[in-house]
mmCIF file of C-alpha atoms in Angstrom:
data_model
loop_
_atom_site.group_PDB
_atom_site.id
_atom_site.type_symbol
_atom_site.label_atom_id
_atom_site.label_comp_id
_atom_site.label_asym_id
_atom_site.label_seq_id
_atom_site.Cartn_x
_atom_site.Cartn_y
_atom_site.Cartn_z
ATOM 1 C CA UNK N 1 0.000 0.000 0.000
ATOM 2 C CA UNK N 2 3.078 2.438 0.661
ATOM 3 C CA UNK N 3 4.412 1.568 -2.642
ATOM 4 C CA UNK N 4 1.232 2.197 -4.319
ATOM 5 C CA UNK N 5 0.838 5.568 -2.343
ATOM 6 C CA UNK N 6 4.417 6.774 -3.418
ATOM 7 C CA UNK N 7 3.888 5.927 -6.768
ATOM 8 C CA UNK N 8 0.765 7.675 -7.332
ATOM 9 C CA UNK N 9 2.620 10.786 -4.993
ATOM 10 C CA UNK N 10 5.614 11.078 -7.977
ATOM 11 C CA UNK N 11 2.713 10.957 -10.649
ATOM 12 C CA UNK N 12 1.309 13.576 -9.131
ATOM 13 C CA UNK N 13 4.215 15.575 -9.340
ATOM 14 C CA UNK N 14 5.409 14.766 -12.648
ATOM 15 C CA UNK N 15 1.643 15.403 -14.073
ATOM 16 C CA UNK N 16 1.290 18.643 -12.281
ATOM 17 C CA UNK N 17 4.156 19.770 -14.251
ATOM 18 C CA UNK N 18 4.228 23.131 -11.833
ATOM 19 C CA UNK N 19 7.099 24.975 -12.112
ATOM 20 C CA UNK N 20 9.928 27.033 -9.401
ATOM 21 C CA UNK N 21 8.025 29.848 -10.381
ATOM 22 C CA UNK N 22 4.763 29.093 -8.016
ATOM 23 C CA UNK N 23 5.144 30.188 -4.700
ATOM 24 C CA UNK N 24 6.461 27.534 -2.589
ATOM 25 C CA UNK N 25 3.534 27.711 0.306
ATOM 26 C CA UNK N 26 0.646 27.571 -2.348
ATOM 27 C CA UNK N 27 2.941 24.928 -3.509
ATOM 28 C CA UNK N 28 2.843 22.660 -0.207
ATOM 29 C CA UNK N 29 -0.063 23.562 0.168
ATOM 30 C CA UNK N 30 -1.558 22.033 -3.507
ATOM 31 C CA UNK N 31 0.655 19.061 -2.806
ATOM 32 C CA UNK N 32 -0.453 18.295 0.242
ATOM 33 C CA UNK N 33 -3.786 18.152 -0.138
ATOM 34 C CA UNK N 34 -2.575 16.223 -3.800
ATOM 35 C CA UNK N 35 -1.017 13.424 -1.443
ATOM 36 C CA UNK N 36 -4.698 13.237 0.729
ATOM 37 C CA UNK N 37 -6.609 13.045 -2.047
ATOM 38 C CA UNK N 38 -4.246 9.989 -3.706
ATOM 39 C CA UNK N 39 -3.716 8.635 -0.059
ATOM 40 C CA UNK N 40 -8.094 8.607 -0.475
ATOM 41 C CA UNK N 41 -7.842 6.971 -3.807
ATOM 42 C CA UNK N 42 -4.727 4.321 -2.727
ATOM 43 C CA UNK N 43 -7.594 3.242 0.184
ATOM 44 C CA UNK N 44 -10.580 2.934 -2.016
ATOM 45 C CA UNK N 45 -12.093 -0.342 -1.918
ATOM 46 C CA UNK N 46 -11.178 -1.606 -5.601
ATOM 47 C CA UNK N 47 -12.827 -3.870 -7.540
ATOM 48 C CA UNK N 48 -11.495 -5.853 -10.909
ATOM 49 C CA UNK N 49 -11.979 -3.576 -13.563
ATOM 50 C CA UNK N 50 -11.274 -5.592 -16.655
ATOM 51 C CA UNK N 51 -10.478 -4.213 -20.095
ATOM 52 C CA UNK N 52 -13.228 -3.558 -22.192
ATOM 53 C CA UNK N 53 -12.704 -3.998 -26.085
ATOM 54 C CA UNK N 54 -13.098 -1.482 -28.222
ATOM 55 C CA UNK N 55 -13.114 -0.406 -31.845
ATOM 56 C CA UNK N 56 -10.871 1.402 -33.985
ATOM 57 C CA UNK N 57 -11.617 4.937 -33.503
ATOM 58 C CA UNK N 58 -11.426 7.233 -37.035
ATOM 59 C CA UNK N 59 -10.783 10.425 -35.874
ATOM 60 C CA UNK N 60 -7.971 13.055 -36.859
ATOM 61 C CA UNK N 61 -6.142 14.522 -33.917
ATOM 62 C CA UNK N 62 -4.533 18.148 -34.781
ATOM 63 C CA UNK N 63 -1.997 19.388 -32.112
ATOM 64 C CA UNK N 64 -0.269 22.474 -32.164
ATOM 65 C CA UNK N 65 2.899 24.181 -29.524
ATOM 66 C CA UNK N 66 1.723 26.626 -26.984
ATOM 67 C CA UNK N 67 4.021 29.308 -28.094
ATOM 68 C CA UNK N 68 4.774 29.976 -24.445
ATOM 69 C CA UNK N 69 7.393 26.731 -23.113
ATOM 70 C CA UNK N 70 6.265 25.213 -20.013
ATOM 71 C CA UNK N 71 2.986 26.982 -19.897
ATOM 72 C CA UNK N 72 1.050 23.689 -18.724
ATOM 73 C CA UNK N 73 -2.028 24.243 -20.781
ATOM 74 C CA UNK N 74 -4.948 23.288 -18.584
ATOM 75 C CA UNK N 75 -9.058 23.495 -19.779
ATOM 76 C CA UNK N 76 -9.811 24.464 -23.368
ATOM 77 C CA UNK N 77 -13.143 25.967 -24.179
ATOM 78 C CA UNK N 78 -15.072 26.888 -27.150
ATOM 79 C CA UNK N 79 -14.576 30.784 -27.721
ATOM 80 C CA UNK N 80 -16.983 32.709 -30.182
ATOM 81 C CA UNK N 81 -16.057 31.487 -33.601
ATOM 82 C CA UNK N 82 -15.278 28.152 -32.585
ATOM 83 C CA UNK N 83 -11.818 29.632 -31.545
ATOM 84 C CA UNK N 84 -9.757 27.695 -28.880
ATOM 85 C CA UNK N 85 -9.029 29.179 -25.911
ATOM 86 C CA UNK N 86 -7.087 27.533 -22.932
ATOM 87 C CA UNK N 87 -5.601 28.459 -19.824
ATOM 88 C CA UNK N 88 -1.621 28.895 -19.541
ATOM 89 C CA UNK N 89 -1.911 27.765 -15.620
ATOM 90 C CA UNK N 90 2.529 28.198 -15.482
ATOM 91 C CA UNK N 91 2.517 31.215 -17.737
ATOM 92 C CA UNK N 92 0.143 33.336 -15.864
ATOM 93 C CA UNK N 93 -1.780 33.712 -19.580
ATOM 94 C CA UNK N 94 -4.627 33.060 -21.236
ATOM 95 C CA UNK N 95 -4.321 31.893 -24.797
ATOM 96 C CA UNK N 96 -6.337 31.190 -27.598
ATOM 97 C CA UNK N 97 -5.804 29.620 -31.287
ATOM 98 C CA UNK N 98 -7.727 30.032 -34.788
ATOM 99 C CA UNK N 99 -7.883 26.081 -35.397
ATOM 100 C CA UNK N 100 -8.026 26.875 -39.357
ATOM 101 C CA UNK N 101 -5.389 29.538 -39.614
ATOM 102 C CA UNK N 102 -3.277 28.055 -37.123
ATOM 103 C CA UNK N 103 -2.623 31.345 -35.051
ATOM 104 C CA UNK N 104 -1.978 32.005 -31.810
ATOM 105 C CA UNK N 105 -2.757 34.457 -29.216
ATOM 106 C CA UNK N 106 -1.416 35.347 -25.202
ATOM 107 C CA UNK N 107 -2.526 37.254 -22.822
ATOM 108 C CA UNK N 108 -1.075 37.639 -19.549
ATOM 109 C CA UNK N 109 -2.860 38.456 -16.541
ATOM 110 C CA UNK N 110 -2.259 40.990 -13.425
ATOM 111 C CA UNK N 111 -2.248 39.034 -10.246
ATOM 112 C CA UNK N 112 1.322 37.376 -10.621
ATOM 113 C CA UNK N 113 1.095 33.923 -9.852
ATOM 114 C CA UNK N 114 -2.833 33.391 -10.651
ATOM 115 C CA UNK N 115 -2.684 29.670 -11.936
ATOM 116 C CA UNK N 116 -5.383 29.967 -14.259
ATOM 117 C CA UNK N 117 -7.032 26.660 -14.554
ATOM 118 C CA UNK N 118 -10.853 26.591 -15.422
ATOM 119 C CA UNK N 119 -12.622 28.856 -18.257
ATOM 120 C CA UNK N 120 -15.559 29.571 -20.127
ATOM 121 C CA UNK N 121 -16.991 32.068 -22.448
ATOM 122 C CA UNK N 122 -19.461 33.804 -22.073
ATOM 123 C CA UNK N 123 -23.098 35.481 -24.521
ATOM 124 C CA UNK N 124 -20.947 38.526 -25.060
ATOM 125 C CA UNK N 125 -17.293 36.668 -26.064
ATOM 126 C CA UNK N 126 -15.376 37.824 -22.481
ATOM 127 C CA UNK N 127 -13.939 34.848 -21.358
ATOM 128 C CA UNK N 128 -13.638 33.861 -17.572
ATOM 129 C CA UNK N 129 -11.480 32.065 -15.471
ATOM 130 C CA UNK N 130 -10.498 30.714 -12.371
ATOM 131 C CA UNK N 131 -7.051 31.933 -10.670
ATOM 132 C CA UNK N 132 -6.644 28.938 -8.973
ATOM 133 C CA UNK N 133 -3.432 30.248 -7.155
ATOM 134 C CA UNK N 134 -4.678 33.126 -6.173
ATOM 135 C CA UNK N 135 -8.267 32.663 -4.596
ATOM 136 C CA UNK N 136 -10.079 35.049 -7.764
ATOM 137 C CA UNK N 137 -12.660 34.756 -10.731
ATOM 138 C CA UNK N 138 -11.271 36.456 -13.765
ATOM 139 C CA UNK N 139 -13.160 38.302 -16.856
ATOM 140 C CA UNK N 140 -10.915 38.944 -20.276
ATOM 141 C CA UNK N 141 -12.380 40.676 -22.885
ATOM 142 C CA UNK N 142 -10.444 40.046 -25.566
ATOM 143 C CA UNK N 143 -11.643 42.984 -27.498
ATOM 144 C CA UNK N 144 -9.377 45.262 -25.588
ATOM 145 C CA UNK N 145 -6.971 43.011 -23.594
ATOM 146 C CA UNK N 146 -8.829 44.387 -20.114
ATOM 147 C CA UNK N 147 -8.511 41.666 -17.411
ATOM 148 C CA UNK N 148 -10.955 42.579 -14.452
ATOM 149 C CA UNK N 149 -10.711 40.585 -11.204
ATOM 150 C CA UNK N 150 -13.433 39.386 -8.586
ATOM 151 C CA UNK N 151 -11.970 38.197 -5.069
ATOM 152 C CA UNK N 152 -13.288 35.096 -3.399
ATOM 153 C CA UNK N 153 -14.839 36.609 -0.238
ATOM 154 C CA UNK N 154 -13.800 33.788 1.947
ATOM 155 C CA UNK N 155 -10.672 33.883 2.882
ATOM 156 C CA UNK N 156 -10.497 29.986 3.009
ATOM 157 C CA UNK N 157 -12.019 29.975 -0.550
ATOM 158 C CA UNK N 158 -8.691 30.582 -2.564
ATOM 159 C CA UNK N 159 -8.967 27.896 -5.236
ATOM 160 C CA UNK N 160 -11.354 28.219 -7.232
ATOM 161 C CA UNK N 161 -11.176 25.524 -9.911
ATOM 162 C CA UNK N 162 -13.895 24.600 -13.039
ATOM 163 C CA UNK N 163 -16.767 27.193 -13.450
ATOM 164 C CA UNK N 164 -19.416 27.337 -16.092
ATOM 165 C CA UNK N 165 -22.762 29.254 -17.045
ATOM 166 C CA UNK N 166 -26.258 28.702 -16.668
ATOM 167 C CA UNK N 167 -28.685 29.899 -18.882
ATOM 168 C CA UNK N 168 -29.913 32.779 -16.488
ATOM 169 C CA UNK N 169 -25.744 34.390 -17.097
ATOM 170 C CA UNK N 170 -24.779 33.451 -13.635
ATOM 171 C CA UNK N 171 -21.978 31.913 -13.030
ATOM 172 C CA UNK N 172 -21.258 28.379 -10.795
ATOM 173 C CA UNK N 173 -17.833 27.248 -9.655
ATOM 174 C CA UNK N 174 -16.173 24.699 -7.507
ATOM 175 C CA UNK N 175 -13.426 25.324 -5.268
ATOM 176 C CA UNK N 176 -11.702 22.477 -4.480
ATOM 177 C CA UNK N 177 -9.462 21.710 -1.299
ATOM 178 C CA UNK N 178 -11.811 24.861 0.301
ATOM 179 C CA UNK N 179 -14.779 22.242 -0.022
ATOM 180 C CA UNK N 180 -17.389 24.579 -1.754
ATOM 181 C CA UNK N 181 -19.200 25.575 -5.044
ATOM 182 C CA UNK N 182 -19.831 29.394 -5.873
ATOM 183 C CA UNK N 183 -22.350 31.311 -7.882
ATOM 184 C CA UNK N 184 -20.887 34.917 -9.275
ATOM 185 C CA UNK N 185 -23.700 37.151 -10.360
ATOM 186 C CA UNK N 186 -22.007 39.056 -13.191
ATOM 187 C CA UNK N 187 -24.290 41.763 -13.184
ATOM 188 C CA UNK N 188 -23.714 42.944 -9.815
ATOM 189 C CA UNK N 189 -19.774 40.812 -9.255
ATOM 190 C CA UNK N 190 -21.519 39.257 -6.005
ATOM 191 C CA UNK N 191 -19.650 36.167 -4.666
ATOM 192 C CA UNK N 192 -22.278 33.414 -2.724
ATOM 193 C CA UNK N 193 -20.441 30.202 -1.356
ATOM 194 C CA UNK N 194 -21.702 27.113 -0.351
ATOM 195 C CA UNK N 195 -20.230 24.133 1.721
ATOM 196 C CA UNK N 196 -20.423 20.806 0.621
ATOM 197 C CA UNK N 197 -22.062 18.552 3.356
ATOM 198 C CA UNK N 198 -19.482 15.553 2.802
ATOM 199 C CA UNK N 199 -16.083 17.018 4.521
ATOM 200 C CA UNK N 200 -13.093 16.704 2.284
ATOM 201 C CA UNK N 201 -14.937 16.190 -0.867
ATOM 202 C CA UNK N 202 -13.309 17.675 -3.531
ATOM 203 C CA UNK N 203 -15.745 19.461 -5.152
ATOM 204 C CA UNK N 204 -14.253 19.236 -8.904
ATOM 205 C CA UNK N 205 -15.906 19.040 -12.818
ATOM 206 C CA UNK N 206 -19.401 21.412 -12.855
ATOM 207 C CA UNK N 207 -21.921 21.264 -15.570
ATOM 208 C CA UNK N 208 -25.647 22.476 -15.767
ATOM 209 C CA UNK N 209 -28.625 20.517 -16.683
ATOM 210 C CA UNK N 210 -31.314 21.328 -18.892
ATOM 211 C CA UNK N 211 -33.191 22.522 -15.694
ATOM 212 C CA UNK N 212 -30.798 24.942 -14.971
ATOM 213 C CA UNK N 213 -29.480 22.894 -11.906
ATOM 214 C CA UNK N 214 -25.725 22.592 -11.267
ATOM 215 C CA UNK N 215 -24.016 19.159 -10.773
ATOM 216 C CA UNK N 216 -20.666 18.457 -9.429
ATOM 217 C CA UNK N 217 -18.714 16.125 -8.571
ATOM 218 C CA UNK N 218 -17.136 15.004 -5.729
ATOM 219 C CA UNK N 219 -13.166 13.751 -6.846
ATOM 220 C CA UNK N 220 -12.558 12.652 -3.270
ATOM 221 C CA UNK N 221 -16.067 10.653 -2.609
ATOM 222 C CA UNK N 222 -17.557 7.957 -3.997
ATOM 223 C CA UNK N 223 -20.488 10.528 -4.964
ATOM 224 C CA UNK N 224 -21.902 13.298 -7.085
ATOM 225 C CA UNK N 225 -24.035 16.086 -6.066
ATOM 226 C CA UNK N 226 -26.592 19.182 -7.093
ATOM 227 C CA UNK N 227 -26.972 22.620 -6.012
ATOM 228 C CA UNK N 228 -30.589 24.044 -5.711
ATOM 229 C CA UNK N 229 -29.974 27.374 -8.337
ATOM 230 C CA UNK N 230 -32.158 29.668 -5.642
ATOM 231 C CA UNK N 231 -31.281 28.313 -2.507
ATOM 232 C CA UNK N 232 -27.996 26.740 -2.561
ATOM 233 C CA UNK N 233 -28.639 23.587 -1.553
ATOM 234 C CA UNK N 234 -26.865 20.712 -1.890
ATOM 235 C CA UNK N 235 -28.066 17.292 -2.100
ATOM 236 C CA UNK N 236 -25.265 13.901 -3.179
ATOM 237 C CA UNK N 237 -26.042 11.429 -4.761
ATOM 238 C CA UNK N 238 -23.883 7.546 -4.055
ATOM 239 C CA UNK N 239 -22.159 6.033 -6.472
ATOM 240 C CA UNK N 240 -20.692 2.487 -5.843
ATOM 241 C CA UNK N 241 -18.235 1.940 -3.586
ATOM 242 C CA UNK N 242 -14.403 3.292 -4.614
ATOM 243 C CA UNK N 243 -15.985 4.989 -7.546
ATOM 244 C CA UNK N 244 -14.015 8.613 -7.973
ATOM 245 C CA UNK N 245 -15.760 10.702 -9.906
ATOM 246 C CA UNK N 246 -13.594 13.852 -11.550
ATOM 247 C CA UNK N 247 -14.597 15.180 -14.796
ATOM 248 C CA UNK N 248 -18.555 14.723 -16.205
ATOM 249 C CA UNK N 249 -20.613 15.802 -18.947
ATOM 250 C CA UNK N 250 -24.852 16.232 -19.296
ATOM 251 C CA UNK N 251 -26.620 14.084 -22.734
ATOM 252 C CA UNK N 252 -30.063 16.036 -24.097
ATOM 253 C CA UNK N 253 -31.686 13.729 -21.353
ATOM 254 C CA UNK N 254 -29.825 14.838 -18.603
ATOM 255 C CA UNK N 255 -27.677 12.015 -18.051
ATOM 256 C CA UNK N 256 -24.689 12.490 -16.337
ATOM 257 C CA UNK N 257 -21.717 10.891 -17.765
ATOM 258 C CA UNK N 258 -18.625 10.933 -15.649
ATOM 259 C CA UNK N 259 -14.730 9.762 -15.446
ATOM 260 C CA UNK N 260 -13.929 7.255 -12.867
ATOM 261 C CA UNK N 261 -10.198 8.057 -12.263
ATOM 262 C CA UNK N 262 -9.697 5.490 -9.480
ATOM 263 C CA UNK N 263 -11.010 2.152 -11.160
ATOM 264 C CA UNK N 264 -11.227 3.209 -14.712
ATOM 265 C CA UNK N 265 -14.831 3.126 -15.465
ATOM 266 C CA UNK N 266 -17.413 5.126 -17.485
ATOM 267 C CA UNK N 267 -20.025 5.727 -15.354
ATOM 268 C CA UNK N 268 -23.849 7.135 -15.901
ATOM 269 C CA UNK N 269 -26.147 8.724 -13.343
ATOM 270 C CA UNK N 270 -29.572 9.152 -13.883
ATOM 271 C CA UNK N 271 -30.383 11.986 -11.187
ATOM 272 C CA UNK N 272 -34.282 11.365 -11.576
ATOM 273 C CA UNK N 273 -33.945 7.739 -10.454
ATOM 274 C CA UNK N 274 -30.157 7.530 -8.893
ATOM 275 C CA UNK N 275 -29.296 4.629 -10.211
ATOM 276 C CA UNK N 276 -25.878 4.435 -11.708
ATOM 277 C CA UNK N 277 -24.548 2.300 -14.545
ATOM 278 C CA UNK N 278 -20.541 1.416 -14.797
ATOM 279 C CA UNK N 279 -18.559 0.383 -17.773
ATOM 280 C CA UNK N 280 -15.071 -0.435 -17.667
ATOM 281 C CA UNK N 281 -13.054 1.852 -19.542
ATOM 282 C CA UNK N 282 -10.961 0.095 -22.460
ATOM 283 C CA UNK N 283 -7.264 0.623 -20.830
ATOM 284 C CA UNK N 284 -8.774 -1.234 -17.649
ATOM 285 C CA UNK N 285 -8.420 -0.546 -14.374
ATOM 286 C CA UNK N 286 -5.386 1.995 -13.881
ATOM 287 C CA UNK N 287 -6.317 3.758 -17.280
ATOM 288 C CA UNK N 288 -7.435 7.058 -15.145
ATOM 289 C CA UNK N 289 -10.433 8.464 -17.324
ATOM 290 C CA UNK N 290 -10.091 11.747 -16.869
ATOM 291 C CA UNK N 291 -11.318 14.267 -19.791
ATOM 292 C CA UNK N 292 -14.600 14.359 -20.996
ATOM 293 C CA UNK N 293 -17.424 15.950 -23.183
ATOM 294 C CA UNK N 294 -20.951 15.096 -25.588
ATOM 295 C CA UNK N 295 -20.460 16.630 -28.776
ATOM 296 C CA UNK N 296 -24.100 17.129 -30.355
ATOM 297 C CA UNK N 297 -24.716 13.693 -31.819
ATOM 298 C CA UNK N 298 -24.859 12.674 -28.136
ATOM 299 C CA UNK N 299 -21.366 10.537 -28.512
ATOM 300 C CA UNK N 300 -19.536 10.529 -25.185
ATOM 301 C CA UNK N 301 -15.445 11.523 -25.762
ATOM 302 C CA UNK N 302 -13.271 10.768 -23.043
ATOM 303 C CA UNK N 303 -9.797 10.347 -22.495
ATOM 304 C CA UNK N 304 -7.545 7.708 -20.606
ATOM 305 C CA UNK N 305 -4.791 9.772 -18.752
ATOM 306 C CA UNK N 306 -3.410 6.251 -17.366
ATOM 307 C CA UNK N 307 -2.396 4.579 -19.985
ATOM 308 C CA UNK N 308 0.697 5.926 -22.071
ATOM 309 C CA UNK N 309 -0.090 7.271 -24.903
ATOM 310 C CA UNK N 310 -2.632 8.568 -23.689
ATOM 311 C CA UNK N 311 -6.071 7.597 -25.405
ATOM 312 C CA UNK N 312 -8.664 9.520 -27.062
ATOM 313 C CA UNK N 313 -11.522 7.321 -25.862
ATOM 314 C CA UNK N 314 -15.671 7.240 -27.989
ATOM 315 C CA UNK N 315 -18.585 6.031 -26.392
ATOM 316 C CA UNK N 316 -21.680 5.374 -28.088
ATOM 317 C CA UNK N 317 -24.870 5.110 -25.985
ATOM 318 C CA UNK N 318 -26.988 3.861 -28.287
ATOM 319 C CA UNK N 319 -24.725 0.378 -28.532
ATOM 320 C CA UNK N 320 -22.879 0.416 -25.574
ATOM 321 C CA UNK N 321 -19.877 0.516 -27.449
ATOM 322 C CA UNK N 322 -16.215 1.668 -27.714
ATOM 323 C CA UNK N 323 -13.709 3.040 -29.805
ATOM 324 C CA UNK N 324 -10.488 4.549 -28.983
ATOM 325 C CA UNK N 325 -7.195 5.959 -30.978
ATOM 326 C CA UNK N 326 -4.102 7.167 -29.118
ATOM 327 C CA UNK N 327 -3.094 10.865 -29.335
ATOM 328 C CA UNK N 328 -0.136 11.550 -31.445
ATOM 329 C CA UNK N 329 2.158 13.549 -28.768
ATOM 330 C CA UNK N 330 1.197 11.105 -25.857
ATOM 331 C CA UNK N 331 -1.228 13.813 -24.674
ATOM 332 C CA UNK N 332 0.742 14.381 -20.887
ATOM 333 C CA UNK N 333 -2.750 13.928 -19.486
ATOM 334 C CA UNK N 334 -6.032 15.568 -21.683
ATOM 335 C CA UNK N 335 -7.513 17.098 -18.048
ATOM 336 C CA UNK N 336 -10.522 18.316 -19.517
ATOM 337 C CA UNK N 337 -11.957 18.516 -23.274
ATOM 338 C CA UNK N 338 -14.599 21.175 -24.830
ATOM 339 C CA UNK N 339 -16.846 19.731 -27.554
ATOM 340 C CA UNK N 340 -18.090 22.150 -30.737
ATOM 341 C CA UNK N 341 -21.334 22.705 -32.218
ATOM 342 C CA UNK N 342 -20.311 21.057 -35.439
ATOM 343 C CA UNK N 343 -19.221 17.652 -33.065
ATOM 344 C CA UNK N 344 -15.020 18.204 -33.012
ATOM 345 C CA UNK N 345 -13.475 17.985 -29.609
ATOM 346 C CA UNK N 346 -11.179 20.296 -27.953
ATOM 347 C CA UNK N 347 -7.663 19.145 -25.673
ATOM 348 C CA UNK N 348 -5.374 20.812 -23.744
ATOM 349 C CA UNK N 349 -2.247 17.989 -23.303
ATOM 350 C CA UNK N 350 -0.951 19.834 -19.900
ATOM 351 C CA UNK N 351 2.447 17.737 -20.079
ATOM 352 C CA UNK N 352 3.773 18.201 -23.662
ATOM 353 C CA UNK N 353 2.553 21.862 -23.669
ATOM 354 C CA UNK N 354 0.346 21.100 -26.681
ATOM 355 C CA UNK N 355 -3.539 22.123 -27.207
ATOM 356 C CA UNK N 356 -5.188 19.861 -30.142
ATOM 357 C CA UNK N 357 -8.789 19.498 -31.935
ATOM 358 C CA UNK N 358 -9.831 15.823 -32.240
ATOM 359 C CA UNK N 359 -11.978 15.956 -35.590
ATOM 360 C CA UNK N 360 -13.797 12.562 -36.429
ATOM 361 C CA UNK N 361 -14.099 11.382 -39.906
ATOM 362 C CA UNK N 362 -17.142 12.587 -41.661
#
């Protein structure tokens, strides 16, 4: 169990990929609470997770540089245009990319040392983020360059981590180690936290349903949860034992599809009902599913951070089936994807300082 515990402590390190450049107590501070949350995953109860076959997947994977070296490219998100932006979490930048022209663009930010790690745009094209680092929510409107800043009013709320909009324009985040999600009202740049009930938690990947109702889960927990829109409450929802849940995506039924990175499954929740359905992911039990989006055909894409290369990973519903292709560059762990209207999927690769478009054959 050691072993296993000090293993999964050097990946940490090695797929953080965080440079001398962070200041060392946020530092200690993100690998600590790194080694609890592994030390959690190393004492899961684990059950044989056995390789599931899949298909050949025919897809194109584009990858392009970050022009900035070592700038650990996070979350990507659709921008207006169907441009690529991503989050430079070393580099202190934002970036973004014109997929058919192949150009880049950076844009640092104020607060030295932010760590910018979620983002999503917005109705109007601004595009915000998290500043992981630095215990903010960040606005860039790319128009003119101007970066404006909203402080996390709890003092024990300093990383905030994936956010995303509802349709009403407000704003939902989780915060991780600080145990919370928040709701920024953009209008007015009002902060309102909530606790999670379970302590230790990990409150991690956000979406919202077609009801306008946040989900979340809960990395550390075998369990995913809701937050009432009005009132802030939260209610979880169990998932089988030594399930992890970290990344997730909503189908046009309000399915939730999320990444099991402790046992390498695909799992489905159906919130209405709470039962829970669990496939084994194709690179079996340490694969790591991590990654993960529903492009508009209702396809699930996920990928496998555990495996080397890593694995862009299909999921069809409909037969229950998979197909998977591995991504040219390795992909240093795909930590979160962004799917297009016209059903290509965006990557960030974090560890070979790559962002890429996974296109599938028409």
């Amino acid at each position: 169990m050691l072993c296993e515990i000090q293993q999964h402590t050097r990946q940490l390190s090695k797929n953080m990929s965080y440079g001398k450049e962070v200041q060392m107590g946020r530092m200690d501070r993100i690998i600590l609470a790194g080694v609890v949350l592994l030390l959690g995953l190393a004492l899961a109860p684990r059950g044989a997770a056995p390789a599931t076959e899949a298909g050949e997947l025919k897809v194109t994977i584009h990858e392009w540089d970050v022009p900035t070296k070592g700038a650990h490219p996070h979350d990507p998100a659709v921008g207006p245009g169907d441009t690529l932006w991503f989050t430079e979490q070393m580099a202190n930048k934002l970036g973004s990319l014109d997929t058919r022209s192949g150009a880049f663009k950076e844009y640092p930010l104020k607060v030295e040392d932010s760590g910018p790690h979620g983002l999503v745009a917005d109705r109007d094209g601004n595009i915000w983020f998290t500043g992981n680092f630095k215990g903010y929510i960040g606005k860039l409107d790319p128009r003119t360059g101007v970066v404006s800043e909203y402080k996390i009013p709890d003092p024990k709320g300093e990383d905030p981590h994936t956010a995303v909009f509802d349709s009403q324009g407000m704003l939902w985040f989780t915060l991780q180690v600080a145990n919370m999600v928040g709701r920024l009202d953009p209008r007015t740049g009002k902060i309102d936290l909530k606790k999670v009930p379970t302590e230790n938690s990990h409150p991690y990947g956000i979406a919202i349903n077609s009801k306008g109702t946040p989900i979340f889960c809960e990395f550390a927990t075998n369990k995913m949860a809701k937050i009432d829109p009005q009132s802030m409450e939260i209610a979880e929802f169990p998932l089988p034992e030594g399930t992890r849940p970290r990344r997730m995506a909503i189908d046009a039924a309000d399915r939730v599809y999320f990444t099991d990175y402790s046992e390498g499954h695909l799992g489905r929740l159906d919130m209405a009902s709470g039962a829970v359905k669990m496939w084994a992911s194709p690179g079996g039990a340490k694969s790591a599913p991590y990654g993960i989006a529903i492009t508009p055909d209702g396809m699930v894409w996920y990928s496998e951070s555990g495996v080397k290369p890593n694995t862009i990973v299909r999921f069809d519903p409909k037969t229950e089936s998979f197909a998977r292709a591995s991504i040219p560059s390795g992909g240093g762990t795909v930590r979160n994807m962004a799917a297009t209207s016209d059903g290509r999927v965006y990557i960030a690769c974090s560890g070979v300082n790559k962002v890429g478009v996974v296109e599938p054959a028409r």
